[in-house]
PDB file of C-alpha atoms in Angstrom:
ATOM      1  CA  MET N  30     101.128  76.753  92.701  1.00  0.00           C
ATOM      2  CA  ALA N  31     104.648  77.678  93.657  1.00  0.00           C
ATOM      3  CA  TYR N  32     106.253  80.520  91.762  1.00  0.00           C
ATOM      4  CA  PHE N  33     109.176  78.323  90.704  1.00  0.00           C
ATOM      5  CA  ASP N  34     106.781  75.814  89.163  1.00  0.00           C
ATOM      6  CA  CYS N  35     104.770  78.386  87.218  1.00  0.00           C
ATOM      7  CA  ARG N  36     107.981  79.865  85.842  1.00  0.00           C
ATOM      8  CA  ALA N  37     109.513  76.582  84.769  1.00  0.00           C
ATOM      9  CA  GLY N  38     111.461  76.891  81.548  1.00  0.00           C
ATOM     10  CA  VAL N  39     112.483  80.533  81.874  1.00  0.00           C
ATOM     11  CA  SER N  40     116.236  80.685  81.434  1.00  0.00           C
ATOM     12  CA  PRO N  41     119.016  82.842  79.992  1.00  0.00           C
ATOM     13  CA  ALA N  42     118.366  81.138  76.659  1.00  0.00           C
ATOM     14  CA  SER N  43     114.975  82.887  76.551  1.00  0.00           C
ATOM     15  CA  GLY N  44     116.544  86.275  77.244  1.00  0.00           C
ATOM     16  CA  VAL N  45     114.932  86.395  80.674  1.00  0.00           C
ATOM     17  CA  VAL N  46     116.339  85.512  84.085  1.00  0.00           C
ATOM     18  CA  ARG N  47     114.751  85.019  87.467  1.00  0.00           C
ATOM     19  CA  THR N  48     116.604  85.835  90.667  1.00  0.00           C
ATOM     20  CA  PRO N  49     116.730  82.620  92.740  1.00  0.00           C
ATOM     21  CA  ASP N  50     114.259  82.660  95.624  1.00  0.00           C
ATOM     22  CA  VAL N  51     117.015  81.799  98.080  1.00  0.00           C
ATOM     23  CA  ARG N  52     118.412  85.304  97.584  1.00  0.00           C
ATOM     24  CA  PHE N  53     115.293  86.703  99.291  1.00  0.00           C
ATOM     25  CA  GLU N  54     115.274  84.525 102.386  1.00  0.00           C
ATOM     26  CA  ASN N  55     115.411  86.134 105.833  1.00  0.00           C
ATOM     27  CA  LEU N  56     115.385  89.735 104.660  1.00  0.00           C
ATOM     28  CA  PRO N  57     115.065  92.216 107.545  1.00  0.00           C
ATOM     29  CA  ASP N  58     111.507  93.471 108.176  1.00  0.00           C
ATOM     30  CA  TYR N  59     110.180  91.967 104.953  1.00  0.00           C
ATOM     31  CA  PRO N  60     107.706  89.224 105.963  1.00  0.00           C
ATOM     32  CA  PHE N  61     105.274  89.826 103.117  1.00  0.00           C
ATOM     33  CA  ASP N  62     103.728  87.158 100.892  1.00  0.00           C
ATOM     34  CA  ALA N  63     104.742  87.164  97.244  1.00  0.00           C
ATOM     35  CA  HIS N  64     102.213  87.622  94.438  1.00  0.00           C
ATOM     36  CA  TYR N  65     102.785  87.470  90.687  1.00  0.00           C
ATOM     37  CA  THR N  66     101.019  88.503  87.514  1.00  0.00           C
ATOM     38  CA  GLU N  67     102.053  87.957  83.907  1.00  0.00           C
ATOM     39  CA  VAL N  68     102.673  90.939  81.611  1.00  0.00           C
ATOM     40  CA  GLY N  69     104.141  91.634  78.187  1.00  0.00           C
ATOM     41  CA  SER N  70     103.202  90.796  74.609  1.00  0.00           C
ATOM     42  CA  ASP N  71     106.201  89.548  72.630  1.00  0.00           C
ATOM     43  CA  THR N  72     107.958  88.282  75.758  1.00  0.00           C
ATOM     44  CA  ARG N  73     105.807  87.124  78.649  1.00  0.00           C
ATOM     45  CA  LEU N  74     107.216  88.282  81.980  1.00  0.00           C
ATOM     46  CA  TRP N  75     106.250  87.727  85.595  1.00  0.00           C
ATOM     47  CA  MET N  76     105.869  90.857  87.705  1.00  0.00           C
ATOM     48  CA  HIS N  77     106.068  90.455  91.461  1.00  0.00           C
ATOM     49  CA  TYR N  78     103.963  92.598  93.768  1.00  0.00           C
ATOM     50  CA  LEU N  79     102.990  92.875  97.413  1.00  0.00           C
ATOM     51  CA  ASP N  80      99.284  92.925  98.272  1.00  0.00           C
ATOM     52  CA  GLU N  81      98.875  93.575 101.984  1.00  0.00           C
ATOM     53  CA  ARG N  82      95.504  94.019 103.692  1.00  0.00           C
ATOM     54  CA  PRO N  83      94.227  94.100 107.287  1.00  0.00           C
ATOM     55  CA  VAL N  84      93.739  90.654 108.804  1.00  0.00           C
ATOM     56  CA  ASP N  85      90.335  91.845 110.000  1.00  0.00           C
ATOM     57  CA  ARG N  86      88.693  92.572 106.652  1.00  0.00           C
ATOM     58  CA  THR N  87      85.924  94.545 108.397  1.00  0.00           C
ATOM     59  CA  LYS N  88      88.591  97.232 108.919  1.00  0.00           C
ATOM     60  CA  LEU N  89      89.528  97.331 105.228  1.00  0.00           C
ATOM     61  CA  SER N  90      88.864 100.769 103.778  1.00  0.00           C
ATOM     62  CA  ALA N  91      87.897 101.418 100.188  1.00  0.00           C
ATOM     63  CA  GLU N  92      91.353 102.780  99.498  1.00  0.00           C
ATOM     64  CA  ALA N  93      93.871 100.920  97.348  1.00  0.00           C
ATOM     65  CA  VAL N  94      97.272 102.497  97.949  1.00  0.00           C
ATOM     66  CA  LEU N  95      99.659 101.920  95.038  1.00  0.00           C
ATOM     67  CA  LEU N  96     103.284 102.302  96.157  1.00  0.00           C
ATOM     68  CA  LEU N  97     105.751 102.677  93.285  1.00  0.00           C
ATOM     69  CA  HIS N  98     109.496 102.423  93.777  1.00  0.00           C
ATOM     70  CA  GLY N  99     112.183 103.848  91.515  1.00  0.00           C
ATOM     71  CA  GLU N 100     115.822 103.355  90.597  1.00  0.00           C
ATOM     72  CA  PRO N 101     117.567 101.150  91.702  1.00  0.00           C
ATOM     73  CA  SER N 102     115.347  99.891  94.523  1.00  0.00           C
ATOM     74  CA  TRP N 103     112.403  97.495  94.778  1.00  0.00           C
ATOM     75  CA  SER N 104     109.354  96.881  96.998  1.00  0.00           C
ATOM     76  CA  PHE N 105     111.687  96.250  99.954  1.00  0.00           C
ATOM     77  CA  LEU N 106     111.910 100.060 100.057  1.00  0.00           C
ATOM     78  CA  TYR N 107     108.340 100.265 101.403  1.00  0.00           C
ATOM     79  CA  ARG N 108     108.674  97.698 104.198  1.00  0.00           C
ATOM     80  CA  HIS N 109     108.309 100.362 106.936  1.00  0.00           C
ATOM     81  CA  VAL N 110     105.554 102.254 105.096  1.00  0.00           C
ATOM     82  CA  ILE N 111     103.188  99.346 104.455  1.00  0.00           C
ATOM     83  CA  PRO N 112     102.505  98.069 108.027  1.00  0.00           C
ATOM     84  CA  PRO N 113     101.220 101.413 109.396  1.00  0.00           C
ATOM     85  CA  LEU N 114      98.990 101.868 106.362  1.00  0.00           C
ATOM     86  CA  VAL N 115      97.594  98.353 106.681  1.00  0.00           C
ATOM     87  CA  ALA N 116      96.999  98.950 110.397  1.00  0.00           C
ATOM     88  CA  ALA N 117      95.017 102.041 109.393  1.00  0.00           C
ATOM     89  CA  GLY N 118      92.784  99.881 107.201  1.00  0.00           C
ATOM     90  CA  HIS N 119      94.291 100.362 103.754  1.00  0.00           C
ATOM     91  CA  ARG N 120      95.125  97.814 101.079  1.00  0.00           C
ATOM     92  CA  CYS N 121      98.714  98.312  99.910  1.00  0.00           C
ATOM     93  CA  ILE N 122      99.936  97.234  96.468  1.00  0.00           C
ATOM     94  CA  ALA N 123     103.701  97.518  95.899  1.00  0.00           C
ATOM     95  CA  PRO N 124     104.972  96.115  92.583  1.00  0.00           C
ATOM     96  CA  ASP N 125     108.549  95.341  91.665  1.00  0.00           C
ATOM     97  CA  LEU N 126     109.098  96.959  88.276  1.00  0.00           C
ATOM     98  CA  ILE N 127     110.259  94.540  85.596  1.00  0.00           C
ATOM     99  CA  GLY N 128     114.024  94.165  86.009  1.00  0.00           C
ATOM    100  CA  PHE N 129     113.928  94.776  89.764  1.00  0.00           C
ATOM    101  CA  GLY N 130     113.211  92.868  92.955  1.00  0.00           C
ATOM    102  CA  LYS N 131     111.535  89.516  92.477  1.00  0.00           C
ATOM    103  CA  SER N 132     110.197  90.399  89.026  1.00  0.00           C
ATOM    104  CA  ASP N 133     111.651  88.921  85.830  1.00  0.00           C
ATOM    105  CA  LYS N 134     114.720  90.546  84.311  1.00  0.00           C
ATOM    106  CA  LEU N 135     115.605  90.924  80.647  1.00  0.00           C
ATOM    107  CA  LEU N 136     119.208  90.203  79.762  1.00  0.00           C
ATOM    108  CA  ASP N 137     119.185  92.727  76.920  1.00  0.00           C
ATOM    109  CA  ARG N 138     119.198  96.215  78.421  1.00  0.00           C
ATOM    110  CA  PHE N 139     117.778  97.637  75.176  1.00  0.00           C
ATOM    111  CA  GLY N 140     114.606  95.669  75.839  1.00  0.00           C
ATOM    112  CA  TYR N 141     113.881  98.283  78.496  1.00  0.00           C
ATOM    113  CA  THR N 142     112.309 101.493  77.238  1.00  0.00           C
ATOM    114  CA  TYR N 143     110.307 104.174  78.991  1.00  0.00           C
ATOM    115  CA  GLN N 144     107.235 103.007  77.084  1.00  0.00           C
ATOM    116  CA  SER N 145     107.768  99.332  77.899  1.00  0.00           C
ATOM    117  CA  HIS N 146     107.905 100.112  81.620  1.00  0.00           C
ATOM    118  CA  VAL N 147     104.670 102.125  81.332  1.00  0.00           C
ATOM    119  CA  ASP N 148     103.006  99.302  79.400  1.00  0.00           C
ATOM    120  CA  TRP N 149     104.086  96.575  81.854  1.00  0.00           C
ATOM    121  CA  LEU N 150     102.901  98.599  84.822  1.00  0.00           C
ATOM    122  CA  ARG N 151      99.589  99.464  83.175  1.00  0.00           C
ATOM    123  CA  GLU N 152      98.931  95.832  82.321  1.00  0.00           C
ATOM    124  CA  ALA N 153      99.738  94.655  85.833  1.00  0.00           C
ATOM    125  CA  VAL N 154      97.996  97.354  87.868  1.00  0.00           C
ATOM    126  CA  LEU N 155      95.056  98.440  85.724  1.00  0.00           C
ATOM    127  CA  ASP N 156      94.324  95.452  83.504  1.00  0.00           C
ATOM    128  CA  LYS N 157      95.208  92.434  85.647  1.00  0.00           C
ATOM    129  CA  LEU N 158      94.596  93.755  89.180  1.00  0.00           C
ATOM    130  CA  ASP N 159      91.855  96.118  87.935  1.00  0.00           C
ATOM    131  CA  LEU N 160      92.641  98.704  90.603  1.00  0.00           C
ATOM    132  CA  ARG N 161      90.266 101.654  90.924  1.00  0.00           C
ATOM    133  CA  ASP N 162      89.983 104.628  93.280  1.00  0.00           C
ATOM    134  CA  ILE N 163      93.760 104.436  93.545  1.00  0.00           C
ATOM    135  CA  THR N 164      95.796 106.482  95.975  1.00  0.00           C
ATOM    136  CA  LEU N 165      99.058 106.813  94.058  1.00  0.00           C
ATOM    137  CA  VAL N 166     102.285 107.096  96.066  1.00  0.00           C
ATOM    138  CA  CYS N 167     105.460 107.338  94.048  1.00  0.00           C
ATOM    139  CA  GLN N 168     109.125 108.219  94.342  1.00  0.00           C
ATOM    140  CA  ASP N 169     111.935 108.599  91.787  1.00  0.00           C
ATOM    141  CA  TRP N 170     111.103 106.589  88.613  1.00  0.00           C
ATOM    142  CA  GLY N 171     107.895 105.577  90.366  1.00  0.00           C
ATOM    143  CA  GLY N 172     106.759 109.140  89.717  1.00  0.00           C
ATOM    144  CA  MET N 173     107.887 109.157  86.110  1.00  0.00           C
ATOM    145  CA  LEU N 174     105.882 105.994  85.464  1.00  0.00           C
ATOM    146  CA  GLY N 175     102.997 106.619  87.848  1.00  0.00           C
ATOM    147  CA  LEU N 176     102.268 110.074  86.465  1.00  0.00           C
ATOM    148  CA  ARG N 177     102.039 108.621  82.976  1.00  0.00           C
ATOM    149  CA  LEU N 178      99.501 106.084  84.233  1.00  0.00           C
ATOM    150  CA  LEU N 179      97.587 108.855  85.973  1.00  0.00           C
ATOM    151  CA  ALA N 180      97.533 111.153  82.941  1.00  0.00           C
ATOM    152  CA  GLU N 181      96.489 108.361  80.587  1.00  0.00           C
ATOM    153  CA  ASN N 182      93.878 106.871  82.968  1.00  0.00           C
ATOM    154  CA  PRO N 183      92.743 109.687  85.293  1.00  0.00           C
ATOM    155  CA  SER N 184      89.390 108.088  86.131  1.00  0.00           C
ATOM    156  CA  ARG N 185      91.192 105.234  87.910  1.00  0.00           C
ATOM    157  CA  PHE N 186      92.879 107.527  90.465  1.00  0.00           C
ATOM    158  CA  ARG N 187      91.500 109.238  93.551  1.00  0.00           C
ATOM    159  CA  ARG N 188      94.495 111.150  94.878  1.00  0.00           C
ATOM    160  CA  VAL N 189      98.296 111.406  94.506  1.00  0.00           C
ATOM    161  CA  ILE N 190     101.200 111.706  96.948  1.00  0.00           C
ATOM    162  CA  LEU N 191     104.569 112.457  95.371  1.00  0.00           C
ATOM    163  CA  THR N 192     107.939 112.287  97.084  1.00  0.00           C
ATOM    164  CA  ASN N 193     111.402 112.951  95.641  1.00  0.00           C
ATOM    165  CA  THR N 194     110.585 112.660  91.963  1.00  0.00           C
ATOM    166  CA  TYR N 195     110.179 114.737  88.847  1.00  0.00           C
ATOM    167  CA  PHE N 196     108.492 114.398  85.482  1.00  0.00           C
ATOM    168  CA  PRO N 197     110.762 115.785  82.735  1.00  0.00           C
ATOM    169  CA  THR N 198     109.872 116.147  79.084  1.00  0.00           C
ATOM    170  CA  GLY N 199     113.379 116.766  77.755  1.00  0.00           C
ATOM    171  CA  ASP N 200     112.799 120.521  77.730  1.00  0.00           C
ATOM    172  CA  GLU N 201     114.488 121.052  81.122  1.00  0.00           C
ATOM    173  CA  ASP N 202     118.054 121.157  82.399  1.00  0.00           C
ATOM    174  CA  LEU N 203     118.210 118.391  85.003  1.00  0.00           C
ATOM    175  CA  GLY N 204     121.369 119.811  86.518  1.00  0.00           C
ATOM    176  CA  VAL N 205     124.751 118.627  87.704  1.00  0.00           C
ATOM    177  CA  ALA N 206     123.478 116.052  90.205  1.00  0.00           C
ATOM    178  CA  PHE N 207     121.706 114.070  87.513  1.00  0.00           C
ATOM    179  CA  ALA N 208     124.714 114.323  85.193  1.00  0.00           C
ATOM    180  CA  GLN N 209     126.878 112.855  87.952  1.00  0.00           C
ATOM    181  CA  TRP N 210     124.388 110.039  88.572  1.00  0.00           C
ATOM    182  CA  LEU N 211     124.310 109.287  84.853  1.00  0.00           C
ATOM    183  CA  GLN N 212     128.080 108.818  84.875  1.00  0.00           C
ATOM    184  CA  ILE N 213     128.061 106.725  88.066  1.00  0.00           C
ATOM    185  CA  SER N 214     125.329 104.426  86.771  1.00  0.00           C
ATOM    186  CA  GLN N 215     127.227 103.644  83.562  1.00  0.00           C
ATOM    187  CA  ARG N 216     130.816 103.556  84.776  1.00  0.00           C
ATOM    188  CA  SER N 217     130.644 101.913  88.210  1.00  0.00           C
ATOM    189  CA  ASN N 218     132.186  98.466  88.243  1.00  0.00           C
ATOM    190  CA  PRO N 219     130.902  96.762  90.274  1.00  0.00           C
ATOM    191  CA  PHE N 220     127.535  98.504  90.398  1.00  0.00           C
ATOM    192  CA  ASP N 221     126.793  98.153  94.112  1.00  0.00           C
ATOM    193  CA  ILE N 222     123.060  98.792  94.473  1.00  0.00           C
ATOM    194  CA  GLY N 223     123.108  98.616  98.265  1.00  0.00           C
ATOM    195  CA  HIS N 224     125.839 101.238  98.354  1.00  0.00           C
ATOM    196  CA  ILE N 225     123.875 103.482  95.973  1.00  0.00           C
ATOM    197  CA  VAL N 226     120.808 103.363  98.241  1.00  0.00           C
ATOM    198  CA  ASP N 227     123.000 103.957 101.283  1.00  0.00           C
ATOM    199  CA  ARG N 228     124.416 107.095  99.644  1.00  0.00           C
ATOM    200  CA  GLY N 229     120.871 108.351  99.134  1.00  0.00           C
ATOM    201  CA  THR N 230     119.899 108.186 102.801  1.00  0.00           C
ATOM    202  CA  VAL N 231     120.746 110.298 105.826  1.00  0.00           C
ATOM    203  CA  ARG N 232     121.040 107.397 108.217  1.00  0.00           C
ATOM    204  CA  GLU N 233     123.668 104.755 107.556  1.00  0.00           C
ATOM    205  CA  LEU N 234     122.128 101.494 106.423  1.00  0.00           C
ATOM    206  CA  ASP N 235     123.305  98.378 108.172  1.00  0.00           C
ATOM    207  CA  ARG N 236     124.906  95.523 106.286  1.00  0.00           C
ATOM    208  CA  ALA N 237     121.762  93.369 106.147  1.00  0.00           C
ATOM    209  CA  VAL N 238     119.719  96.167 104.593  1.00  0.00           C
ATOM    210  CA  ARG N 239     122.366  96.926 101.982  1.00  0.00           C
ATOM    211  CA  ALA N 240     122.499  93.214 101.188  1.00  0.00           C
ATOM    212  CA  ALA N 241     118.708  93.182 100.737  1.00  0.00           C
ATOM    213  CA  TYR N 242     118.962  95.891  98.088  1.00  0.00           C
ATOM    214  CA  ASN N 243     121.634  93.821  96.348  1.00  0.00           C
ATOM    215  CA  ALA N 244     119.625  90.599  96.641  1.00  0.00           C
ATOM    216  CA  PRO N 245     117.828  90.877  93.268  1.00  0.00           C
ATOM    217  CA  PHE N 246     121.159  91.167  91.426  1.00  0.00           C
ATOM    218  CA  PRO N 247     123.401  88.094  91.835  1.00  0.00           C
ATOM    219  CA  ASP N 248     125.740  89.414  89.147  1.00  0.00           C
ATOM    220  CA  GLU N 249     125.994  92.010  86.398  1.00  0.00           C
ATOM    221  CA  SER N 250     123.773  90.061  84.000  1.00  0.00           C
ATOM    222  CA  TYR N 251     120.769  90.800  86.250  1.00  0.00           C
ATOM    223  CA  MET N 252     121.417  94.567  86.280  1.00  0.00           C
ATOM    224  CA  ALA N 253     120.342  95.536  82.756  1.00  0.00           C
ATOM    225  CA  ALA N 254     117.314  97.497  83.989  1.00  0.00           C
ATOM    226  CA  ALA N 255     119.247  99.263  86.725  1.00  0.00           C
ATOM    227  CA  ARG N 256     121.943 100.267  84.251  1.00  0.00           C
ATOM    228  CA  GLN N 257     119.462 101.366  81.589  1.00  0.00           C
ATOM    229  CA  PHE N 258     116.984 103.382  83.666  1.00  0.00           C
ATOM    230  CA  PRO N 259     119.122 106.563  83.903  1.00  0.00           C
ATOM    231  CA  LEU N 260     119.541 106.551  80.121  1.00  0.00           C
ATOM    232  CA  LEU N 261     115.754 106.550  79.664  1.00  0.00           C
ATOM    233  CA  VAL N 262     115.229 109.907  81.398  1.00  0.00           C
ATOM    234  CA  PRO N 263     114.277 112.447  78.699  1.00  0.00           C
ATOM    235  CA  LEU N 264     117.213 114.832  78.343  1.00  0.00           C
ATOM    236  CA  THR N 265     116.410 116.661  75.097  1.00  0.00           C
ATOM    237  CA  PRO N 266     113.254 117.505  73.107  1.00  0.00           C
ATOM    238  CA  LEU N 267     114.305 114.800  70.640  1.00  0.00           C
ATOM    239  CA  ASP N 268     113.870 112.017  73.222  1.00  0.00           C
ATOM    240  CA  ASP N 269     111.480 109.184  72.370  1.00  0.00           C
ATOM    241  CA  ALA N 270     109.462 109.854  75.539  1.00  0.00           C
ATOM    242  CA  THR N 271     109.125 113.607  74.991  1.00  0.00           C
ATOM    243  CA  PRO N 272     105.788 113.619  73.090  1.00  0.00           C
ATOM    244  CA  ALA N 273     104.065 111.300  75.581  1.00  0.00           C
ATOM    245  CA  ASN N 274     105.369 113.193  78.607  1.00  0.00           C
ATOM    246  CA  ARG N 275     104.376 116.547  77.121  1.00  0.00           C
ATOM    247  CA  GLN N 276     100.888 115.187  76.511  1.00  0.00           C
ATOM    248  CA  ALA N 277     100.806 113.861  80.071  1.00  0.00           C
ATOM    249  CA  TRP N 278     101.696 117.315  81.391  1.00  0.00           C
ATOM    250  CA  THR N 279      98.789 118.753  79.383  1.00  0.00           C
ATOM    251  CA  VAL N 280      96.469 116.406  81.259  1.00  0.00           C
ATOM    252  CA  LEU N 281      98.137 117.011  84.635  1.00  0.00           C
ATOM    253  CA  ARG N 282      97.609 120.758  84.229  1.00  0.00           C
ATOM    254  CA  SER N 283      93.865 120.093  84.047  1.00  0.00           C
ATOM    255  CA  LEU N 284      93.506 117.648  86.952  1.00  0.00           C
ATOM    256  CA  HIS N 285      91.675 118.659  90.108  1.00  0.00           C
ATOM    257  CA  ILE N 286      92.067 115.404  92.051  1.00  0.00           C
ATOM    258  CA  PRO N 287      93.835 115.918  95.408  1.00  0.00           C
ATOM    259  CA  PHE N 288      97.577 116.166  94.882  1.00  0.00           C
ATOM    260  CA  LEU N 289     100.155 116.324  97.692  1.00  0.00           C
ATOM    261  CA  CYS N 290     103.934 116.799  97.669  1.00  0.00           C
ATOM    262  CA  ALA N 291     105.959 115.385 100.572  1.00  0.00           C
ATOM    263  CA  PHE N 292     109.590 115.845  99.550  1.00  0.00           C
ATOM    264  CA  SER N 293     112.727 115.408 101.671  1.00  0.00           C
ATOM    265  CA  ASP N 294     114.817 118.340 102.839  1.00  0.00           C
ATOM    266  CA  LEU N 295     118.129 116.584 102.069  1.00  0.00           C
ATOM    267  CA  ASP N 296     117.461 115.103  98.643  1.00  0.00           C
ATOM    268  CA  PHE N 297     120.064 117.123  96.795  1.00  0.00           C
ATOM    269  CA  GLY N 298     119.445 115.291  93.512  1.00  0.00           C
ATOM    270  CA  VAL N 299     115.819 116.360  93.106  1.00  0.00           C
ATOM    271  CA  GLY N 300     116.146 119.637  95.019  1.00  0.00           C
ATOM    272  CA  ASP N 301     112.978 121.737  94.663  1.00  0.00           C
ATOM    273  CA  GLY N 302     111.492 119.260  92.211  1.00  0.00           C
ATOM    274  CA  ASP N 303     108.111 119.612  93.871  1.00  0.00           C
ATOM    275  CA  ARG N 304     107.713 123.176  92.594  1.00  0.00           C
ATOM    276  CA  PRO N 305     106.305 122.353  89.107  1.00  0.00           C
ATOM    277  CA  PHE N 306     103.708 120.019  90.622  1.00  0.00           C
ATOM    278  CA  ARG N 307     102.651 122.561  93.232  1.00  0.00           C
ATOM    279  CA  ASP N 308     102.516 125.426  90.741  1.00  0.00           C
ATOM    280  CA  LEU N 309     100.993 123.766  87.686  1.00  0.00           C
ATOM    281  CA  ILE N 310      98.535 121.090  88.835  1.00  0.00           C
ATOM    282  CA  PRO N 311      95.145 122.459  89.947  1.00  0.00           C
ATOM    283  CA  GLY N 312      94.599 119.646  92.428  1.00  0.00           C
ATOM    284  CA  ALA N 313      97.743 120.702  94.310  1.00  0.00           C
ATOM    285  CA  ALA N 314      96.440 124.192  95.062  1.00  0.00           C
ATOM    286  CA  GLY N 315      95.886 124.835  98.753  1.00  0.00           C
ATOM    287  CA  ARG N 316      97.045 121.383  99.845  1.00  0.00           C
ATOM    288  CA  PRO N 317      99.137 120.862 102.998  1.00  0.00           C
ATOM    289  CA  HIS N 318     102.387 120.156 101.135  1.00  0.00           C
ATOM    290  CA  THR N 319     105.132 119.215 103.530  1.00  0.00           C
ATOM    291  CA  THR N 320     108.885 118.887 103.759  1.00  0.00           C
ATOM    292  CA  ILE N 321     110.060 115.733 105.497  1.00  0.00           C
ATOM    293  CA  GLU N 322     113.033 116.812 107.575  1.00  0.00           C
ATOM    294  CA  ASN N 323     116.325 114.988 108.002  1.00  0.00           C
ATOM    295  CA  ALA N 324     115.601 112.652 105.107  1.00  0.00           C
ATOM    296  CA  GLY N 325     117.439 111.905 101.867  1.00  0.00           C
ATOM    297  CA  HIS N 326     116.347 110.694  98.446  1.00  0.00           C
ATOM    298  CA  PHE N 327     115.163 107.334  99.793  1.00  0.00           C
ATOM    299  CA  VAL N 328     112.790 108.885 102.296  1.00  0.00           C
ATOM    300  CA  GLN N 329     111.179 105.493 102.919  1.00  0.00           C
ATOM    301  CA  GLU N 330     114.427 104.390 104.584  1.00  0.00           C
ATOM    302  CA  ASP N 331     114.937 107.543 106.613  1.00  0.00           C
ATOM    303  CA  LYS N 332     111.329 108.312 107.562  1.00  0.00           C
ATOM    304  CA  GLY N 333     109.105 105.395 106.555  1.00  0.00           C
ATOM    305  CA  PRO N 334     106.535 105.590 109.370  1.00  0.00           C
ATOM    306  CA  GLU N 335     106.363 109.397 109.014  1.00  0.00           C
ATOM    307  CA  LEU N 336     105.658 109.058 105.299  1.00  0.00           C
ATOM    308  CA  ALA N 337     102.962 106.480 106.087  1.00  0.00           C
ATOM    309  CA  SER N 338     101.352 108.929 108.513  1.00  0.00           C
ATOM    310  CA  ILE N 339     101.339 111.675 105.873  1.00  0.00           C
ATOM    311  CA  ILE N 340      99.715 109.301 103.375  1.00  0.00           C
ATOM    312  CA  ASN N 341      97.062 108.169 105.838  1.00  0.00           C
ATOM    313  CA  GLU N 342      96.215 111.709 106.954  1.00  0.00           C
ATOM    314  CA  PHE N 343      95.866 112.831 103.335  1.00  0.00           C
ATOM    315  CA  ILE N 344      93.527 109.926 102.595  1.00  0.00           C
ATOM    316  CA  LEU N 345      91.380 110.764 105.622  1.00  0.00           C
ATOM    317  CA  SER N 346      91.256 114.466 104.750  1.00  0.00           C
ATOM    318  CA  THR N 347      90.339 113.980 101.091  1.00  0.00           C
ATOM    319  CA  PRO N 348      87.329 111.604 100.932  1.00  0.00           C
TER     320      PRO N 348
END
């Protein structure tokens, strides 16, 4: 069944919009088949995800690699990470968070909460796809959501690779860089997503790539999630997400599953954000943590194949 057919009837009148498929035609280096699963309770939403596996299934390893994007990108971010991992025998799952990519988008930005994103992702990845023995790879908000999934469902995960993310509880000072991003995300008009990603890379993105990052957002009405995400980061101990994230940190401090940090050297927003993970999580002790050189916040754009190699080597070294 075609995606358009199964989504018939979804319209602005329902409070949900779907980016027209034509917006995603002929994207550079993005030949992947689309998959969808339905999530949500009060409002049913379609979440898009990539599910790439070796053509020769005899080469398929037992590893399911879950690749989580952050703000304001989508699964297109992993287009140079997925092929090397698939060639190495791994199944790669890369969802588009609700509000991003090919997934459904709420018109009301207040429909997006930290908890709703966790719930949608849990339903899609753990309940519907029933992933187990997961190798979690996450960046930016992918870490803030993925680490909640990990802490709340540790038996489902086998190892973790973090890049350019953090996991605040509202008890920390996130610094000037985040304060600047908060202002940019709320005041920019237009909010040029492709330009934002370009600013977060070392190499200059060409026009087609910037257009691909803008593709999910035909106009401002599609950008509610991208606008709202920065406001959902816990900034004070009074934040709604503070209790759940504190509890998650309690679990993380007890986990001995293999845990690797591979942060960029030129991500000035996150800085030394890997330090708490390396210092506080038992499974990170003695691991070959690495700094990916000459790479910005969107390391997948600057050093995609290198990141894929780090992921594969960590999988092979931690059976």
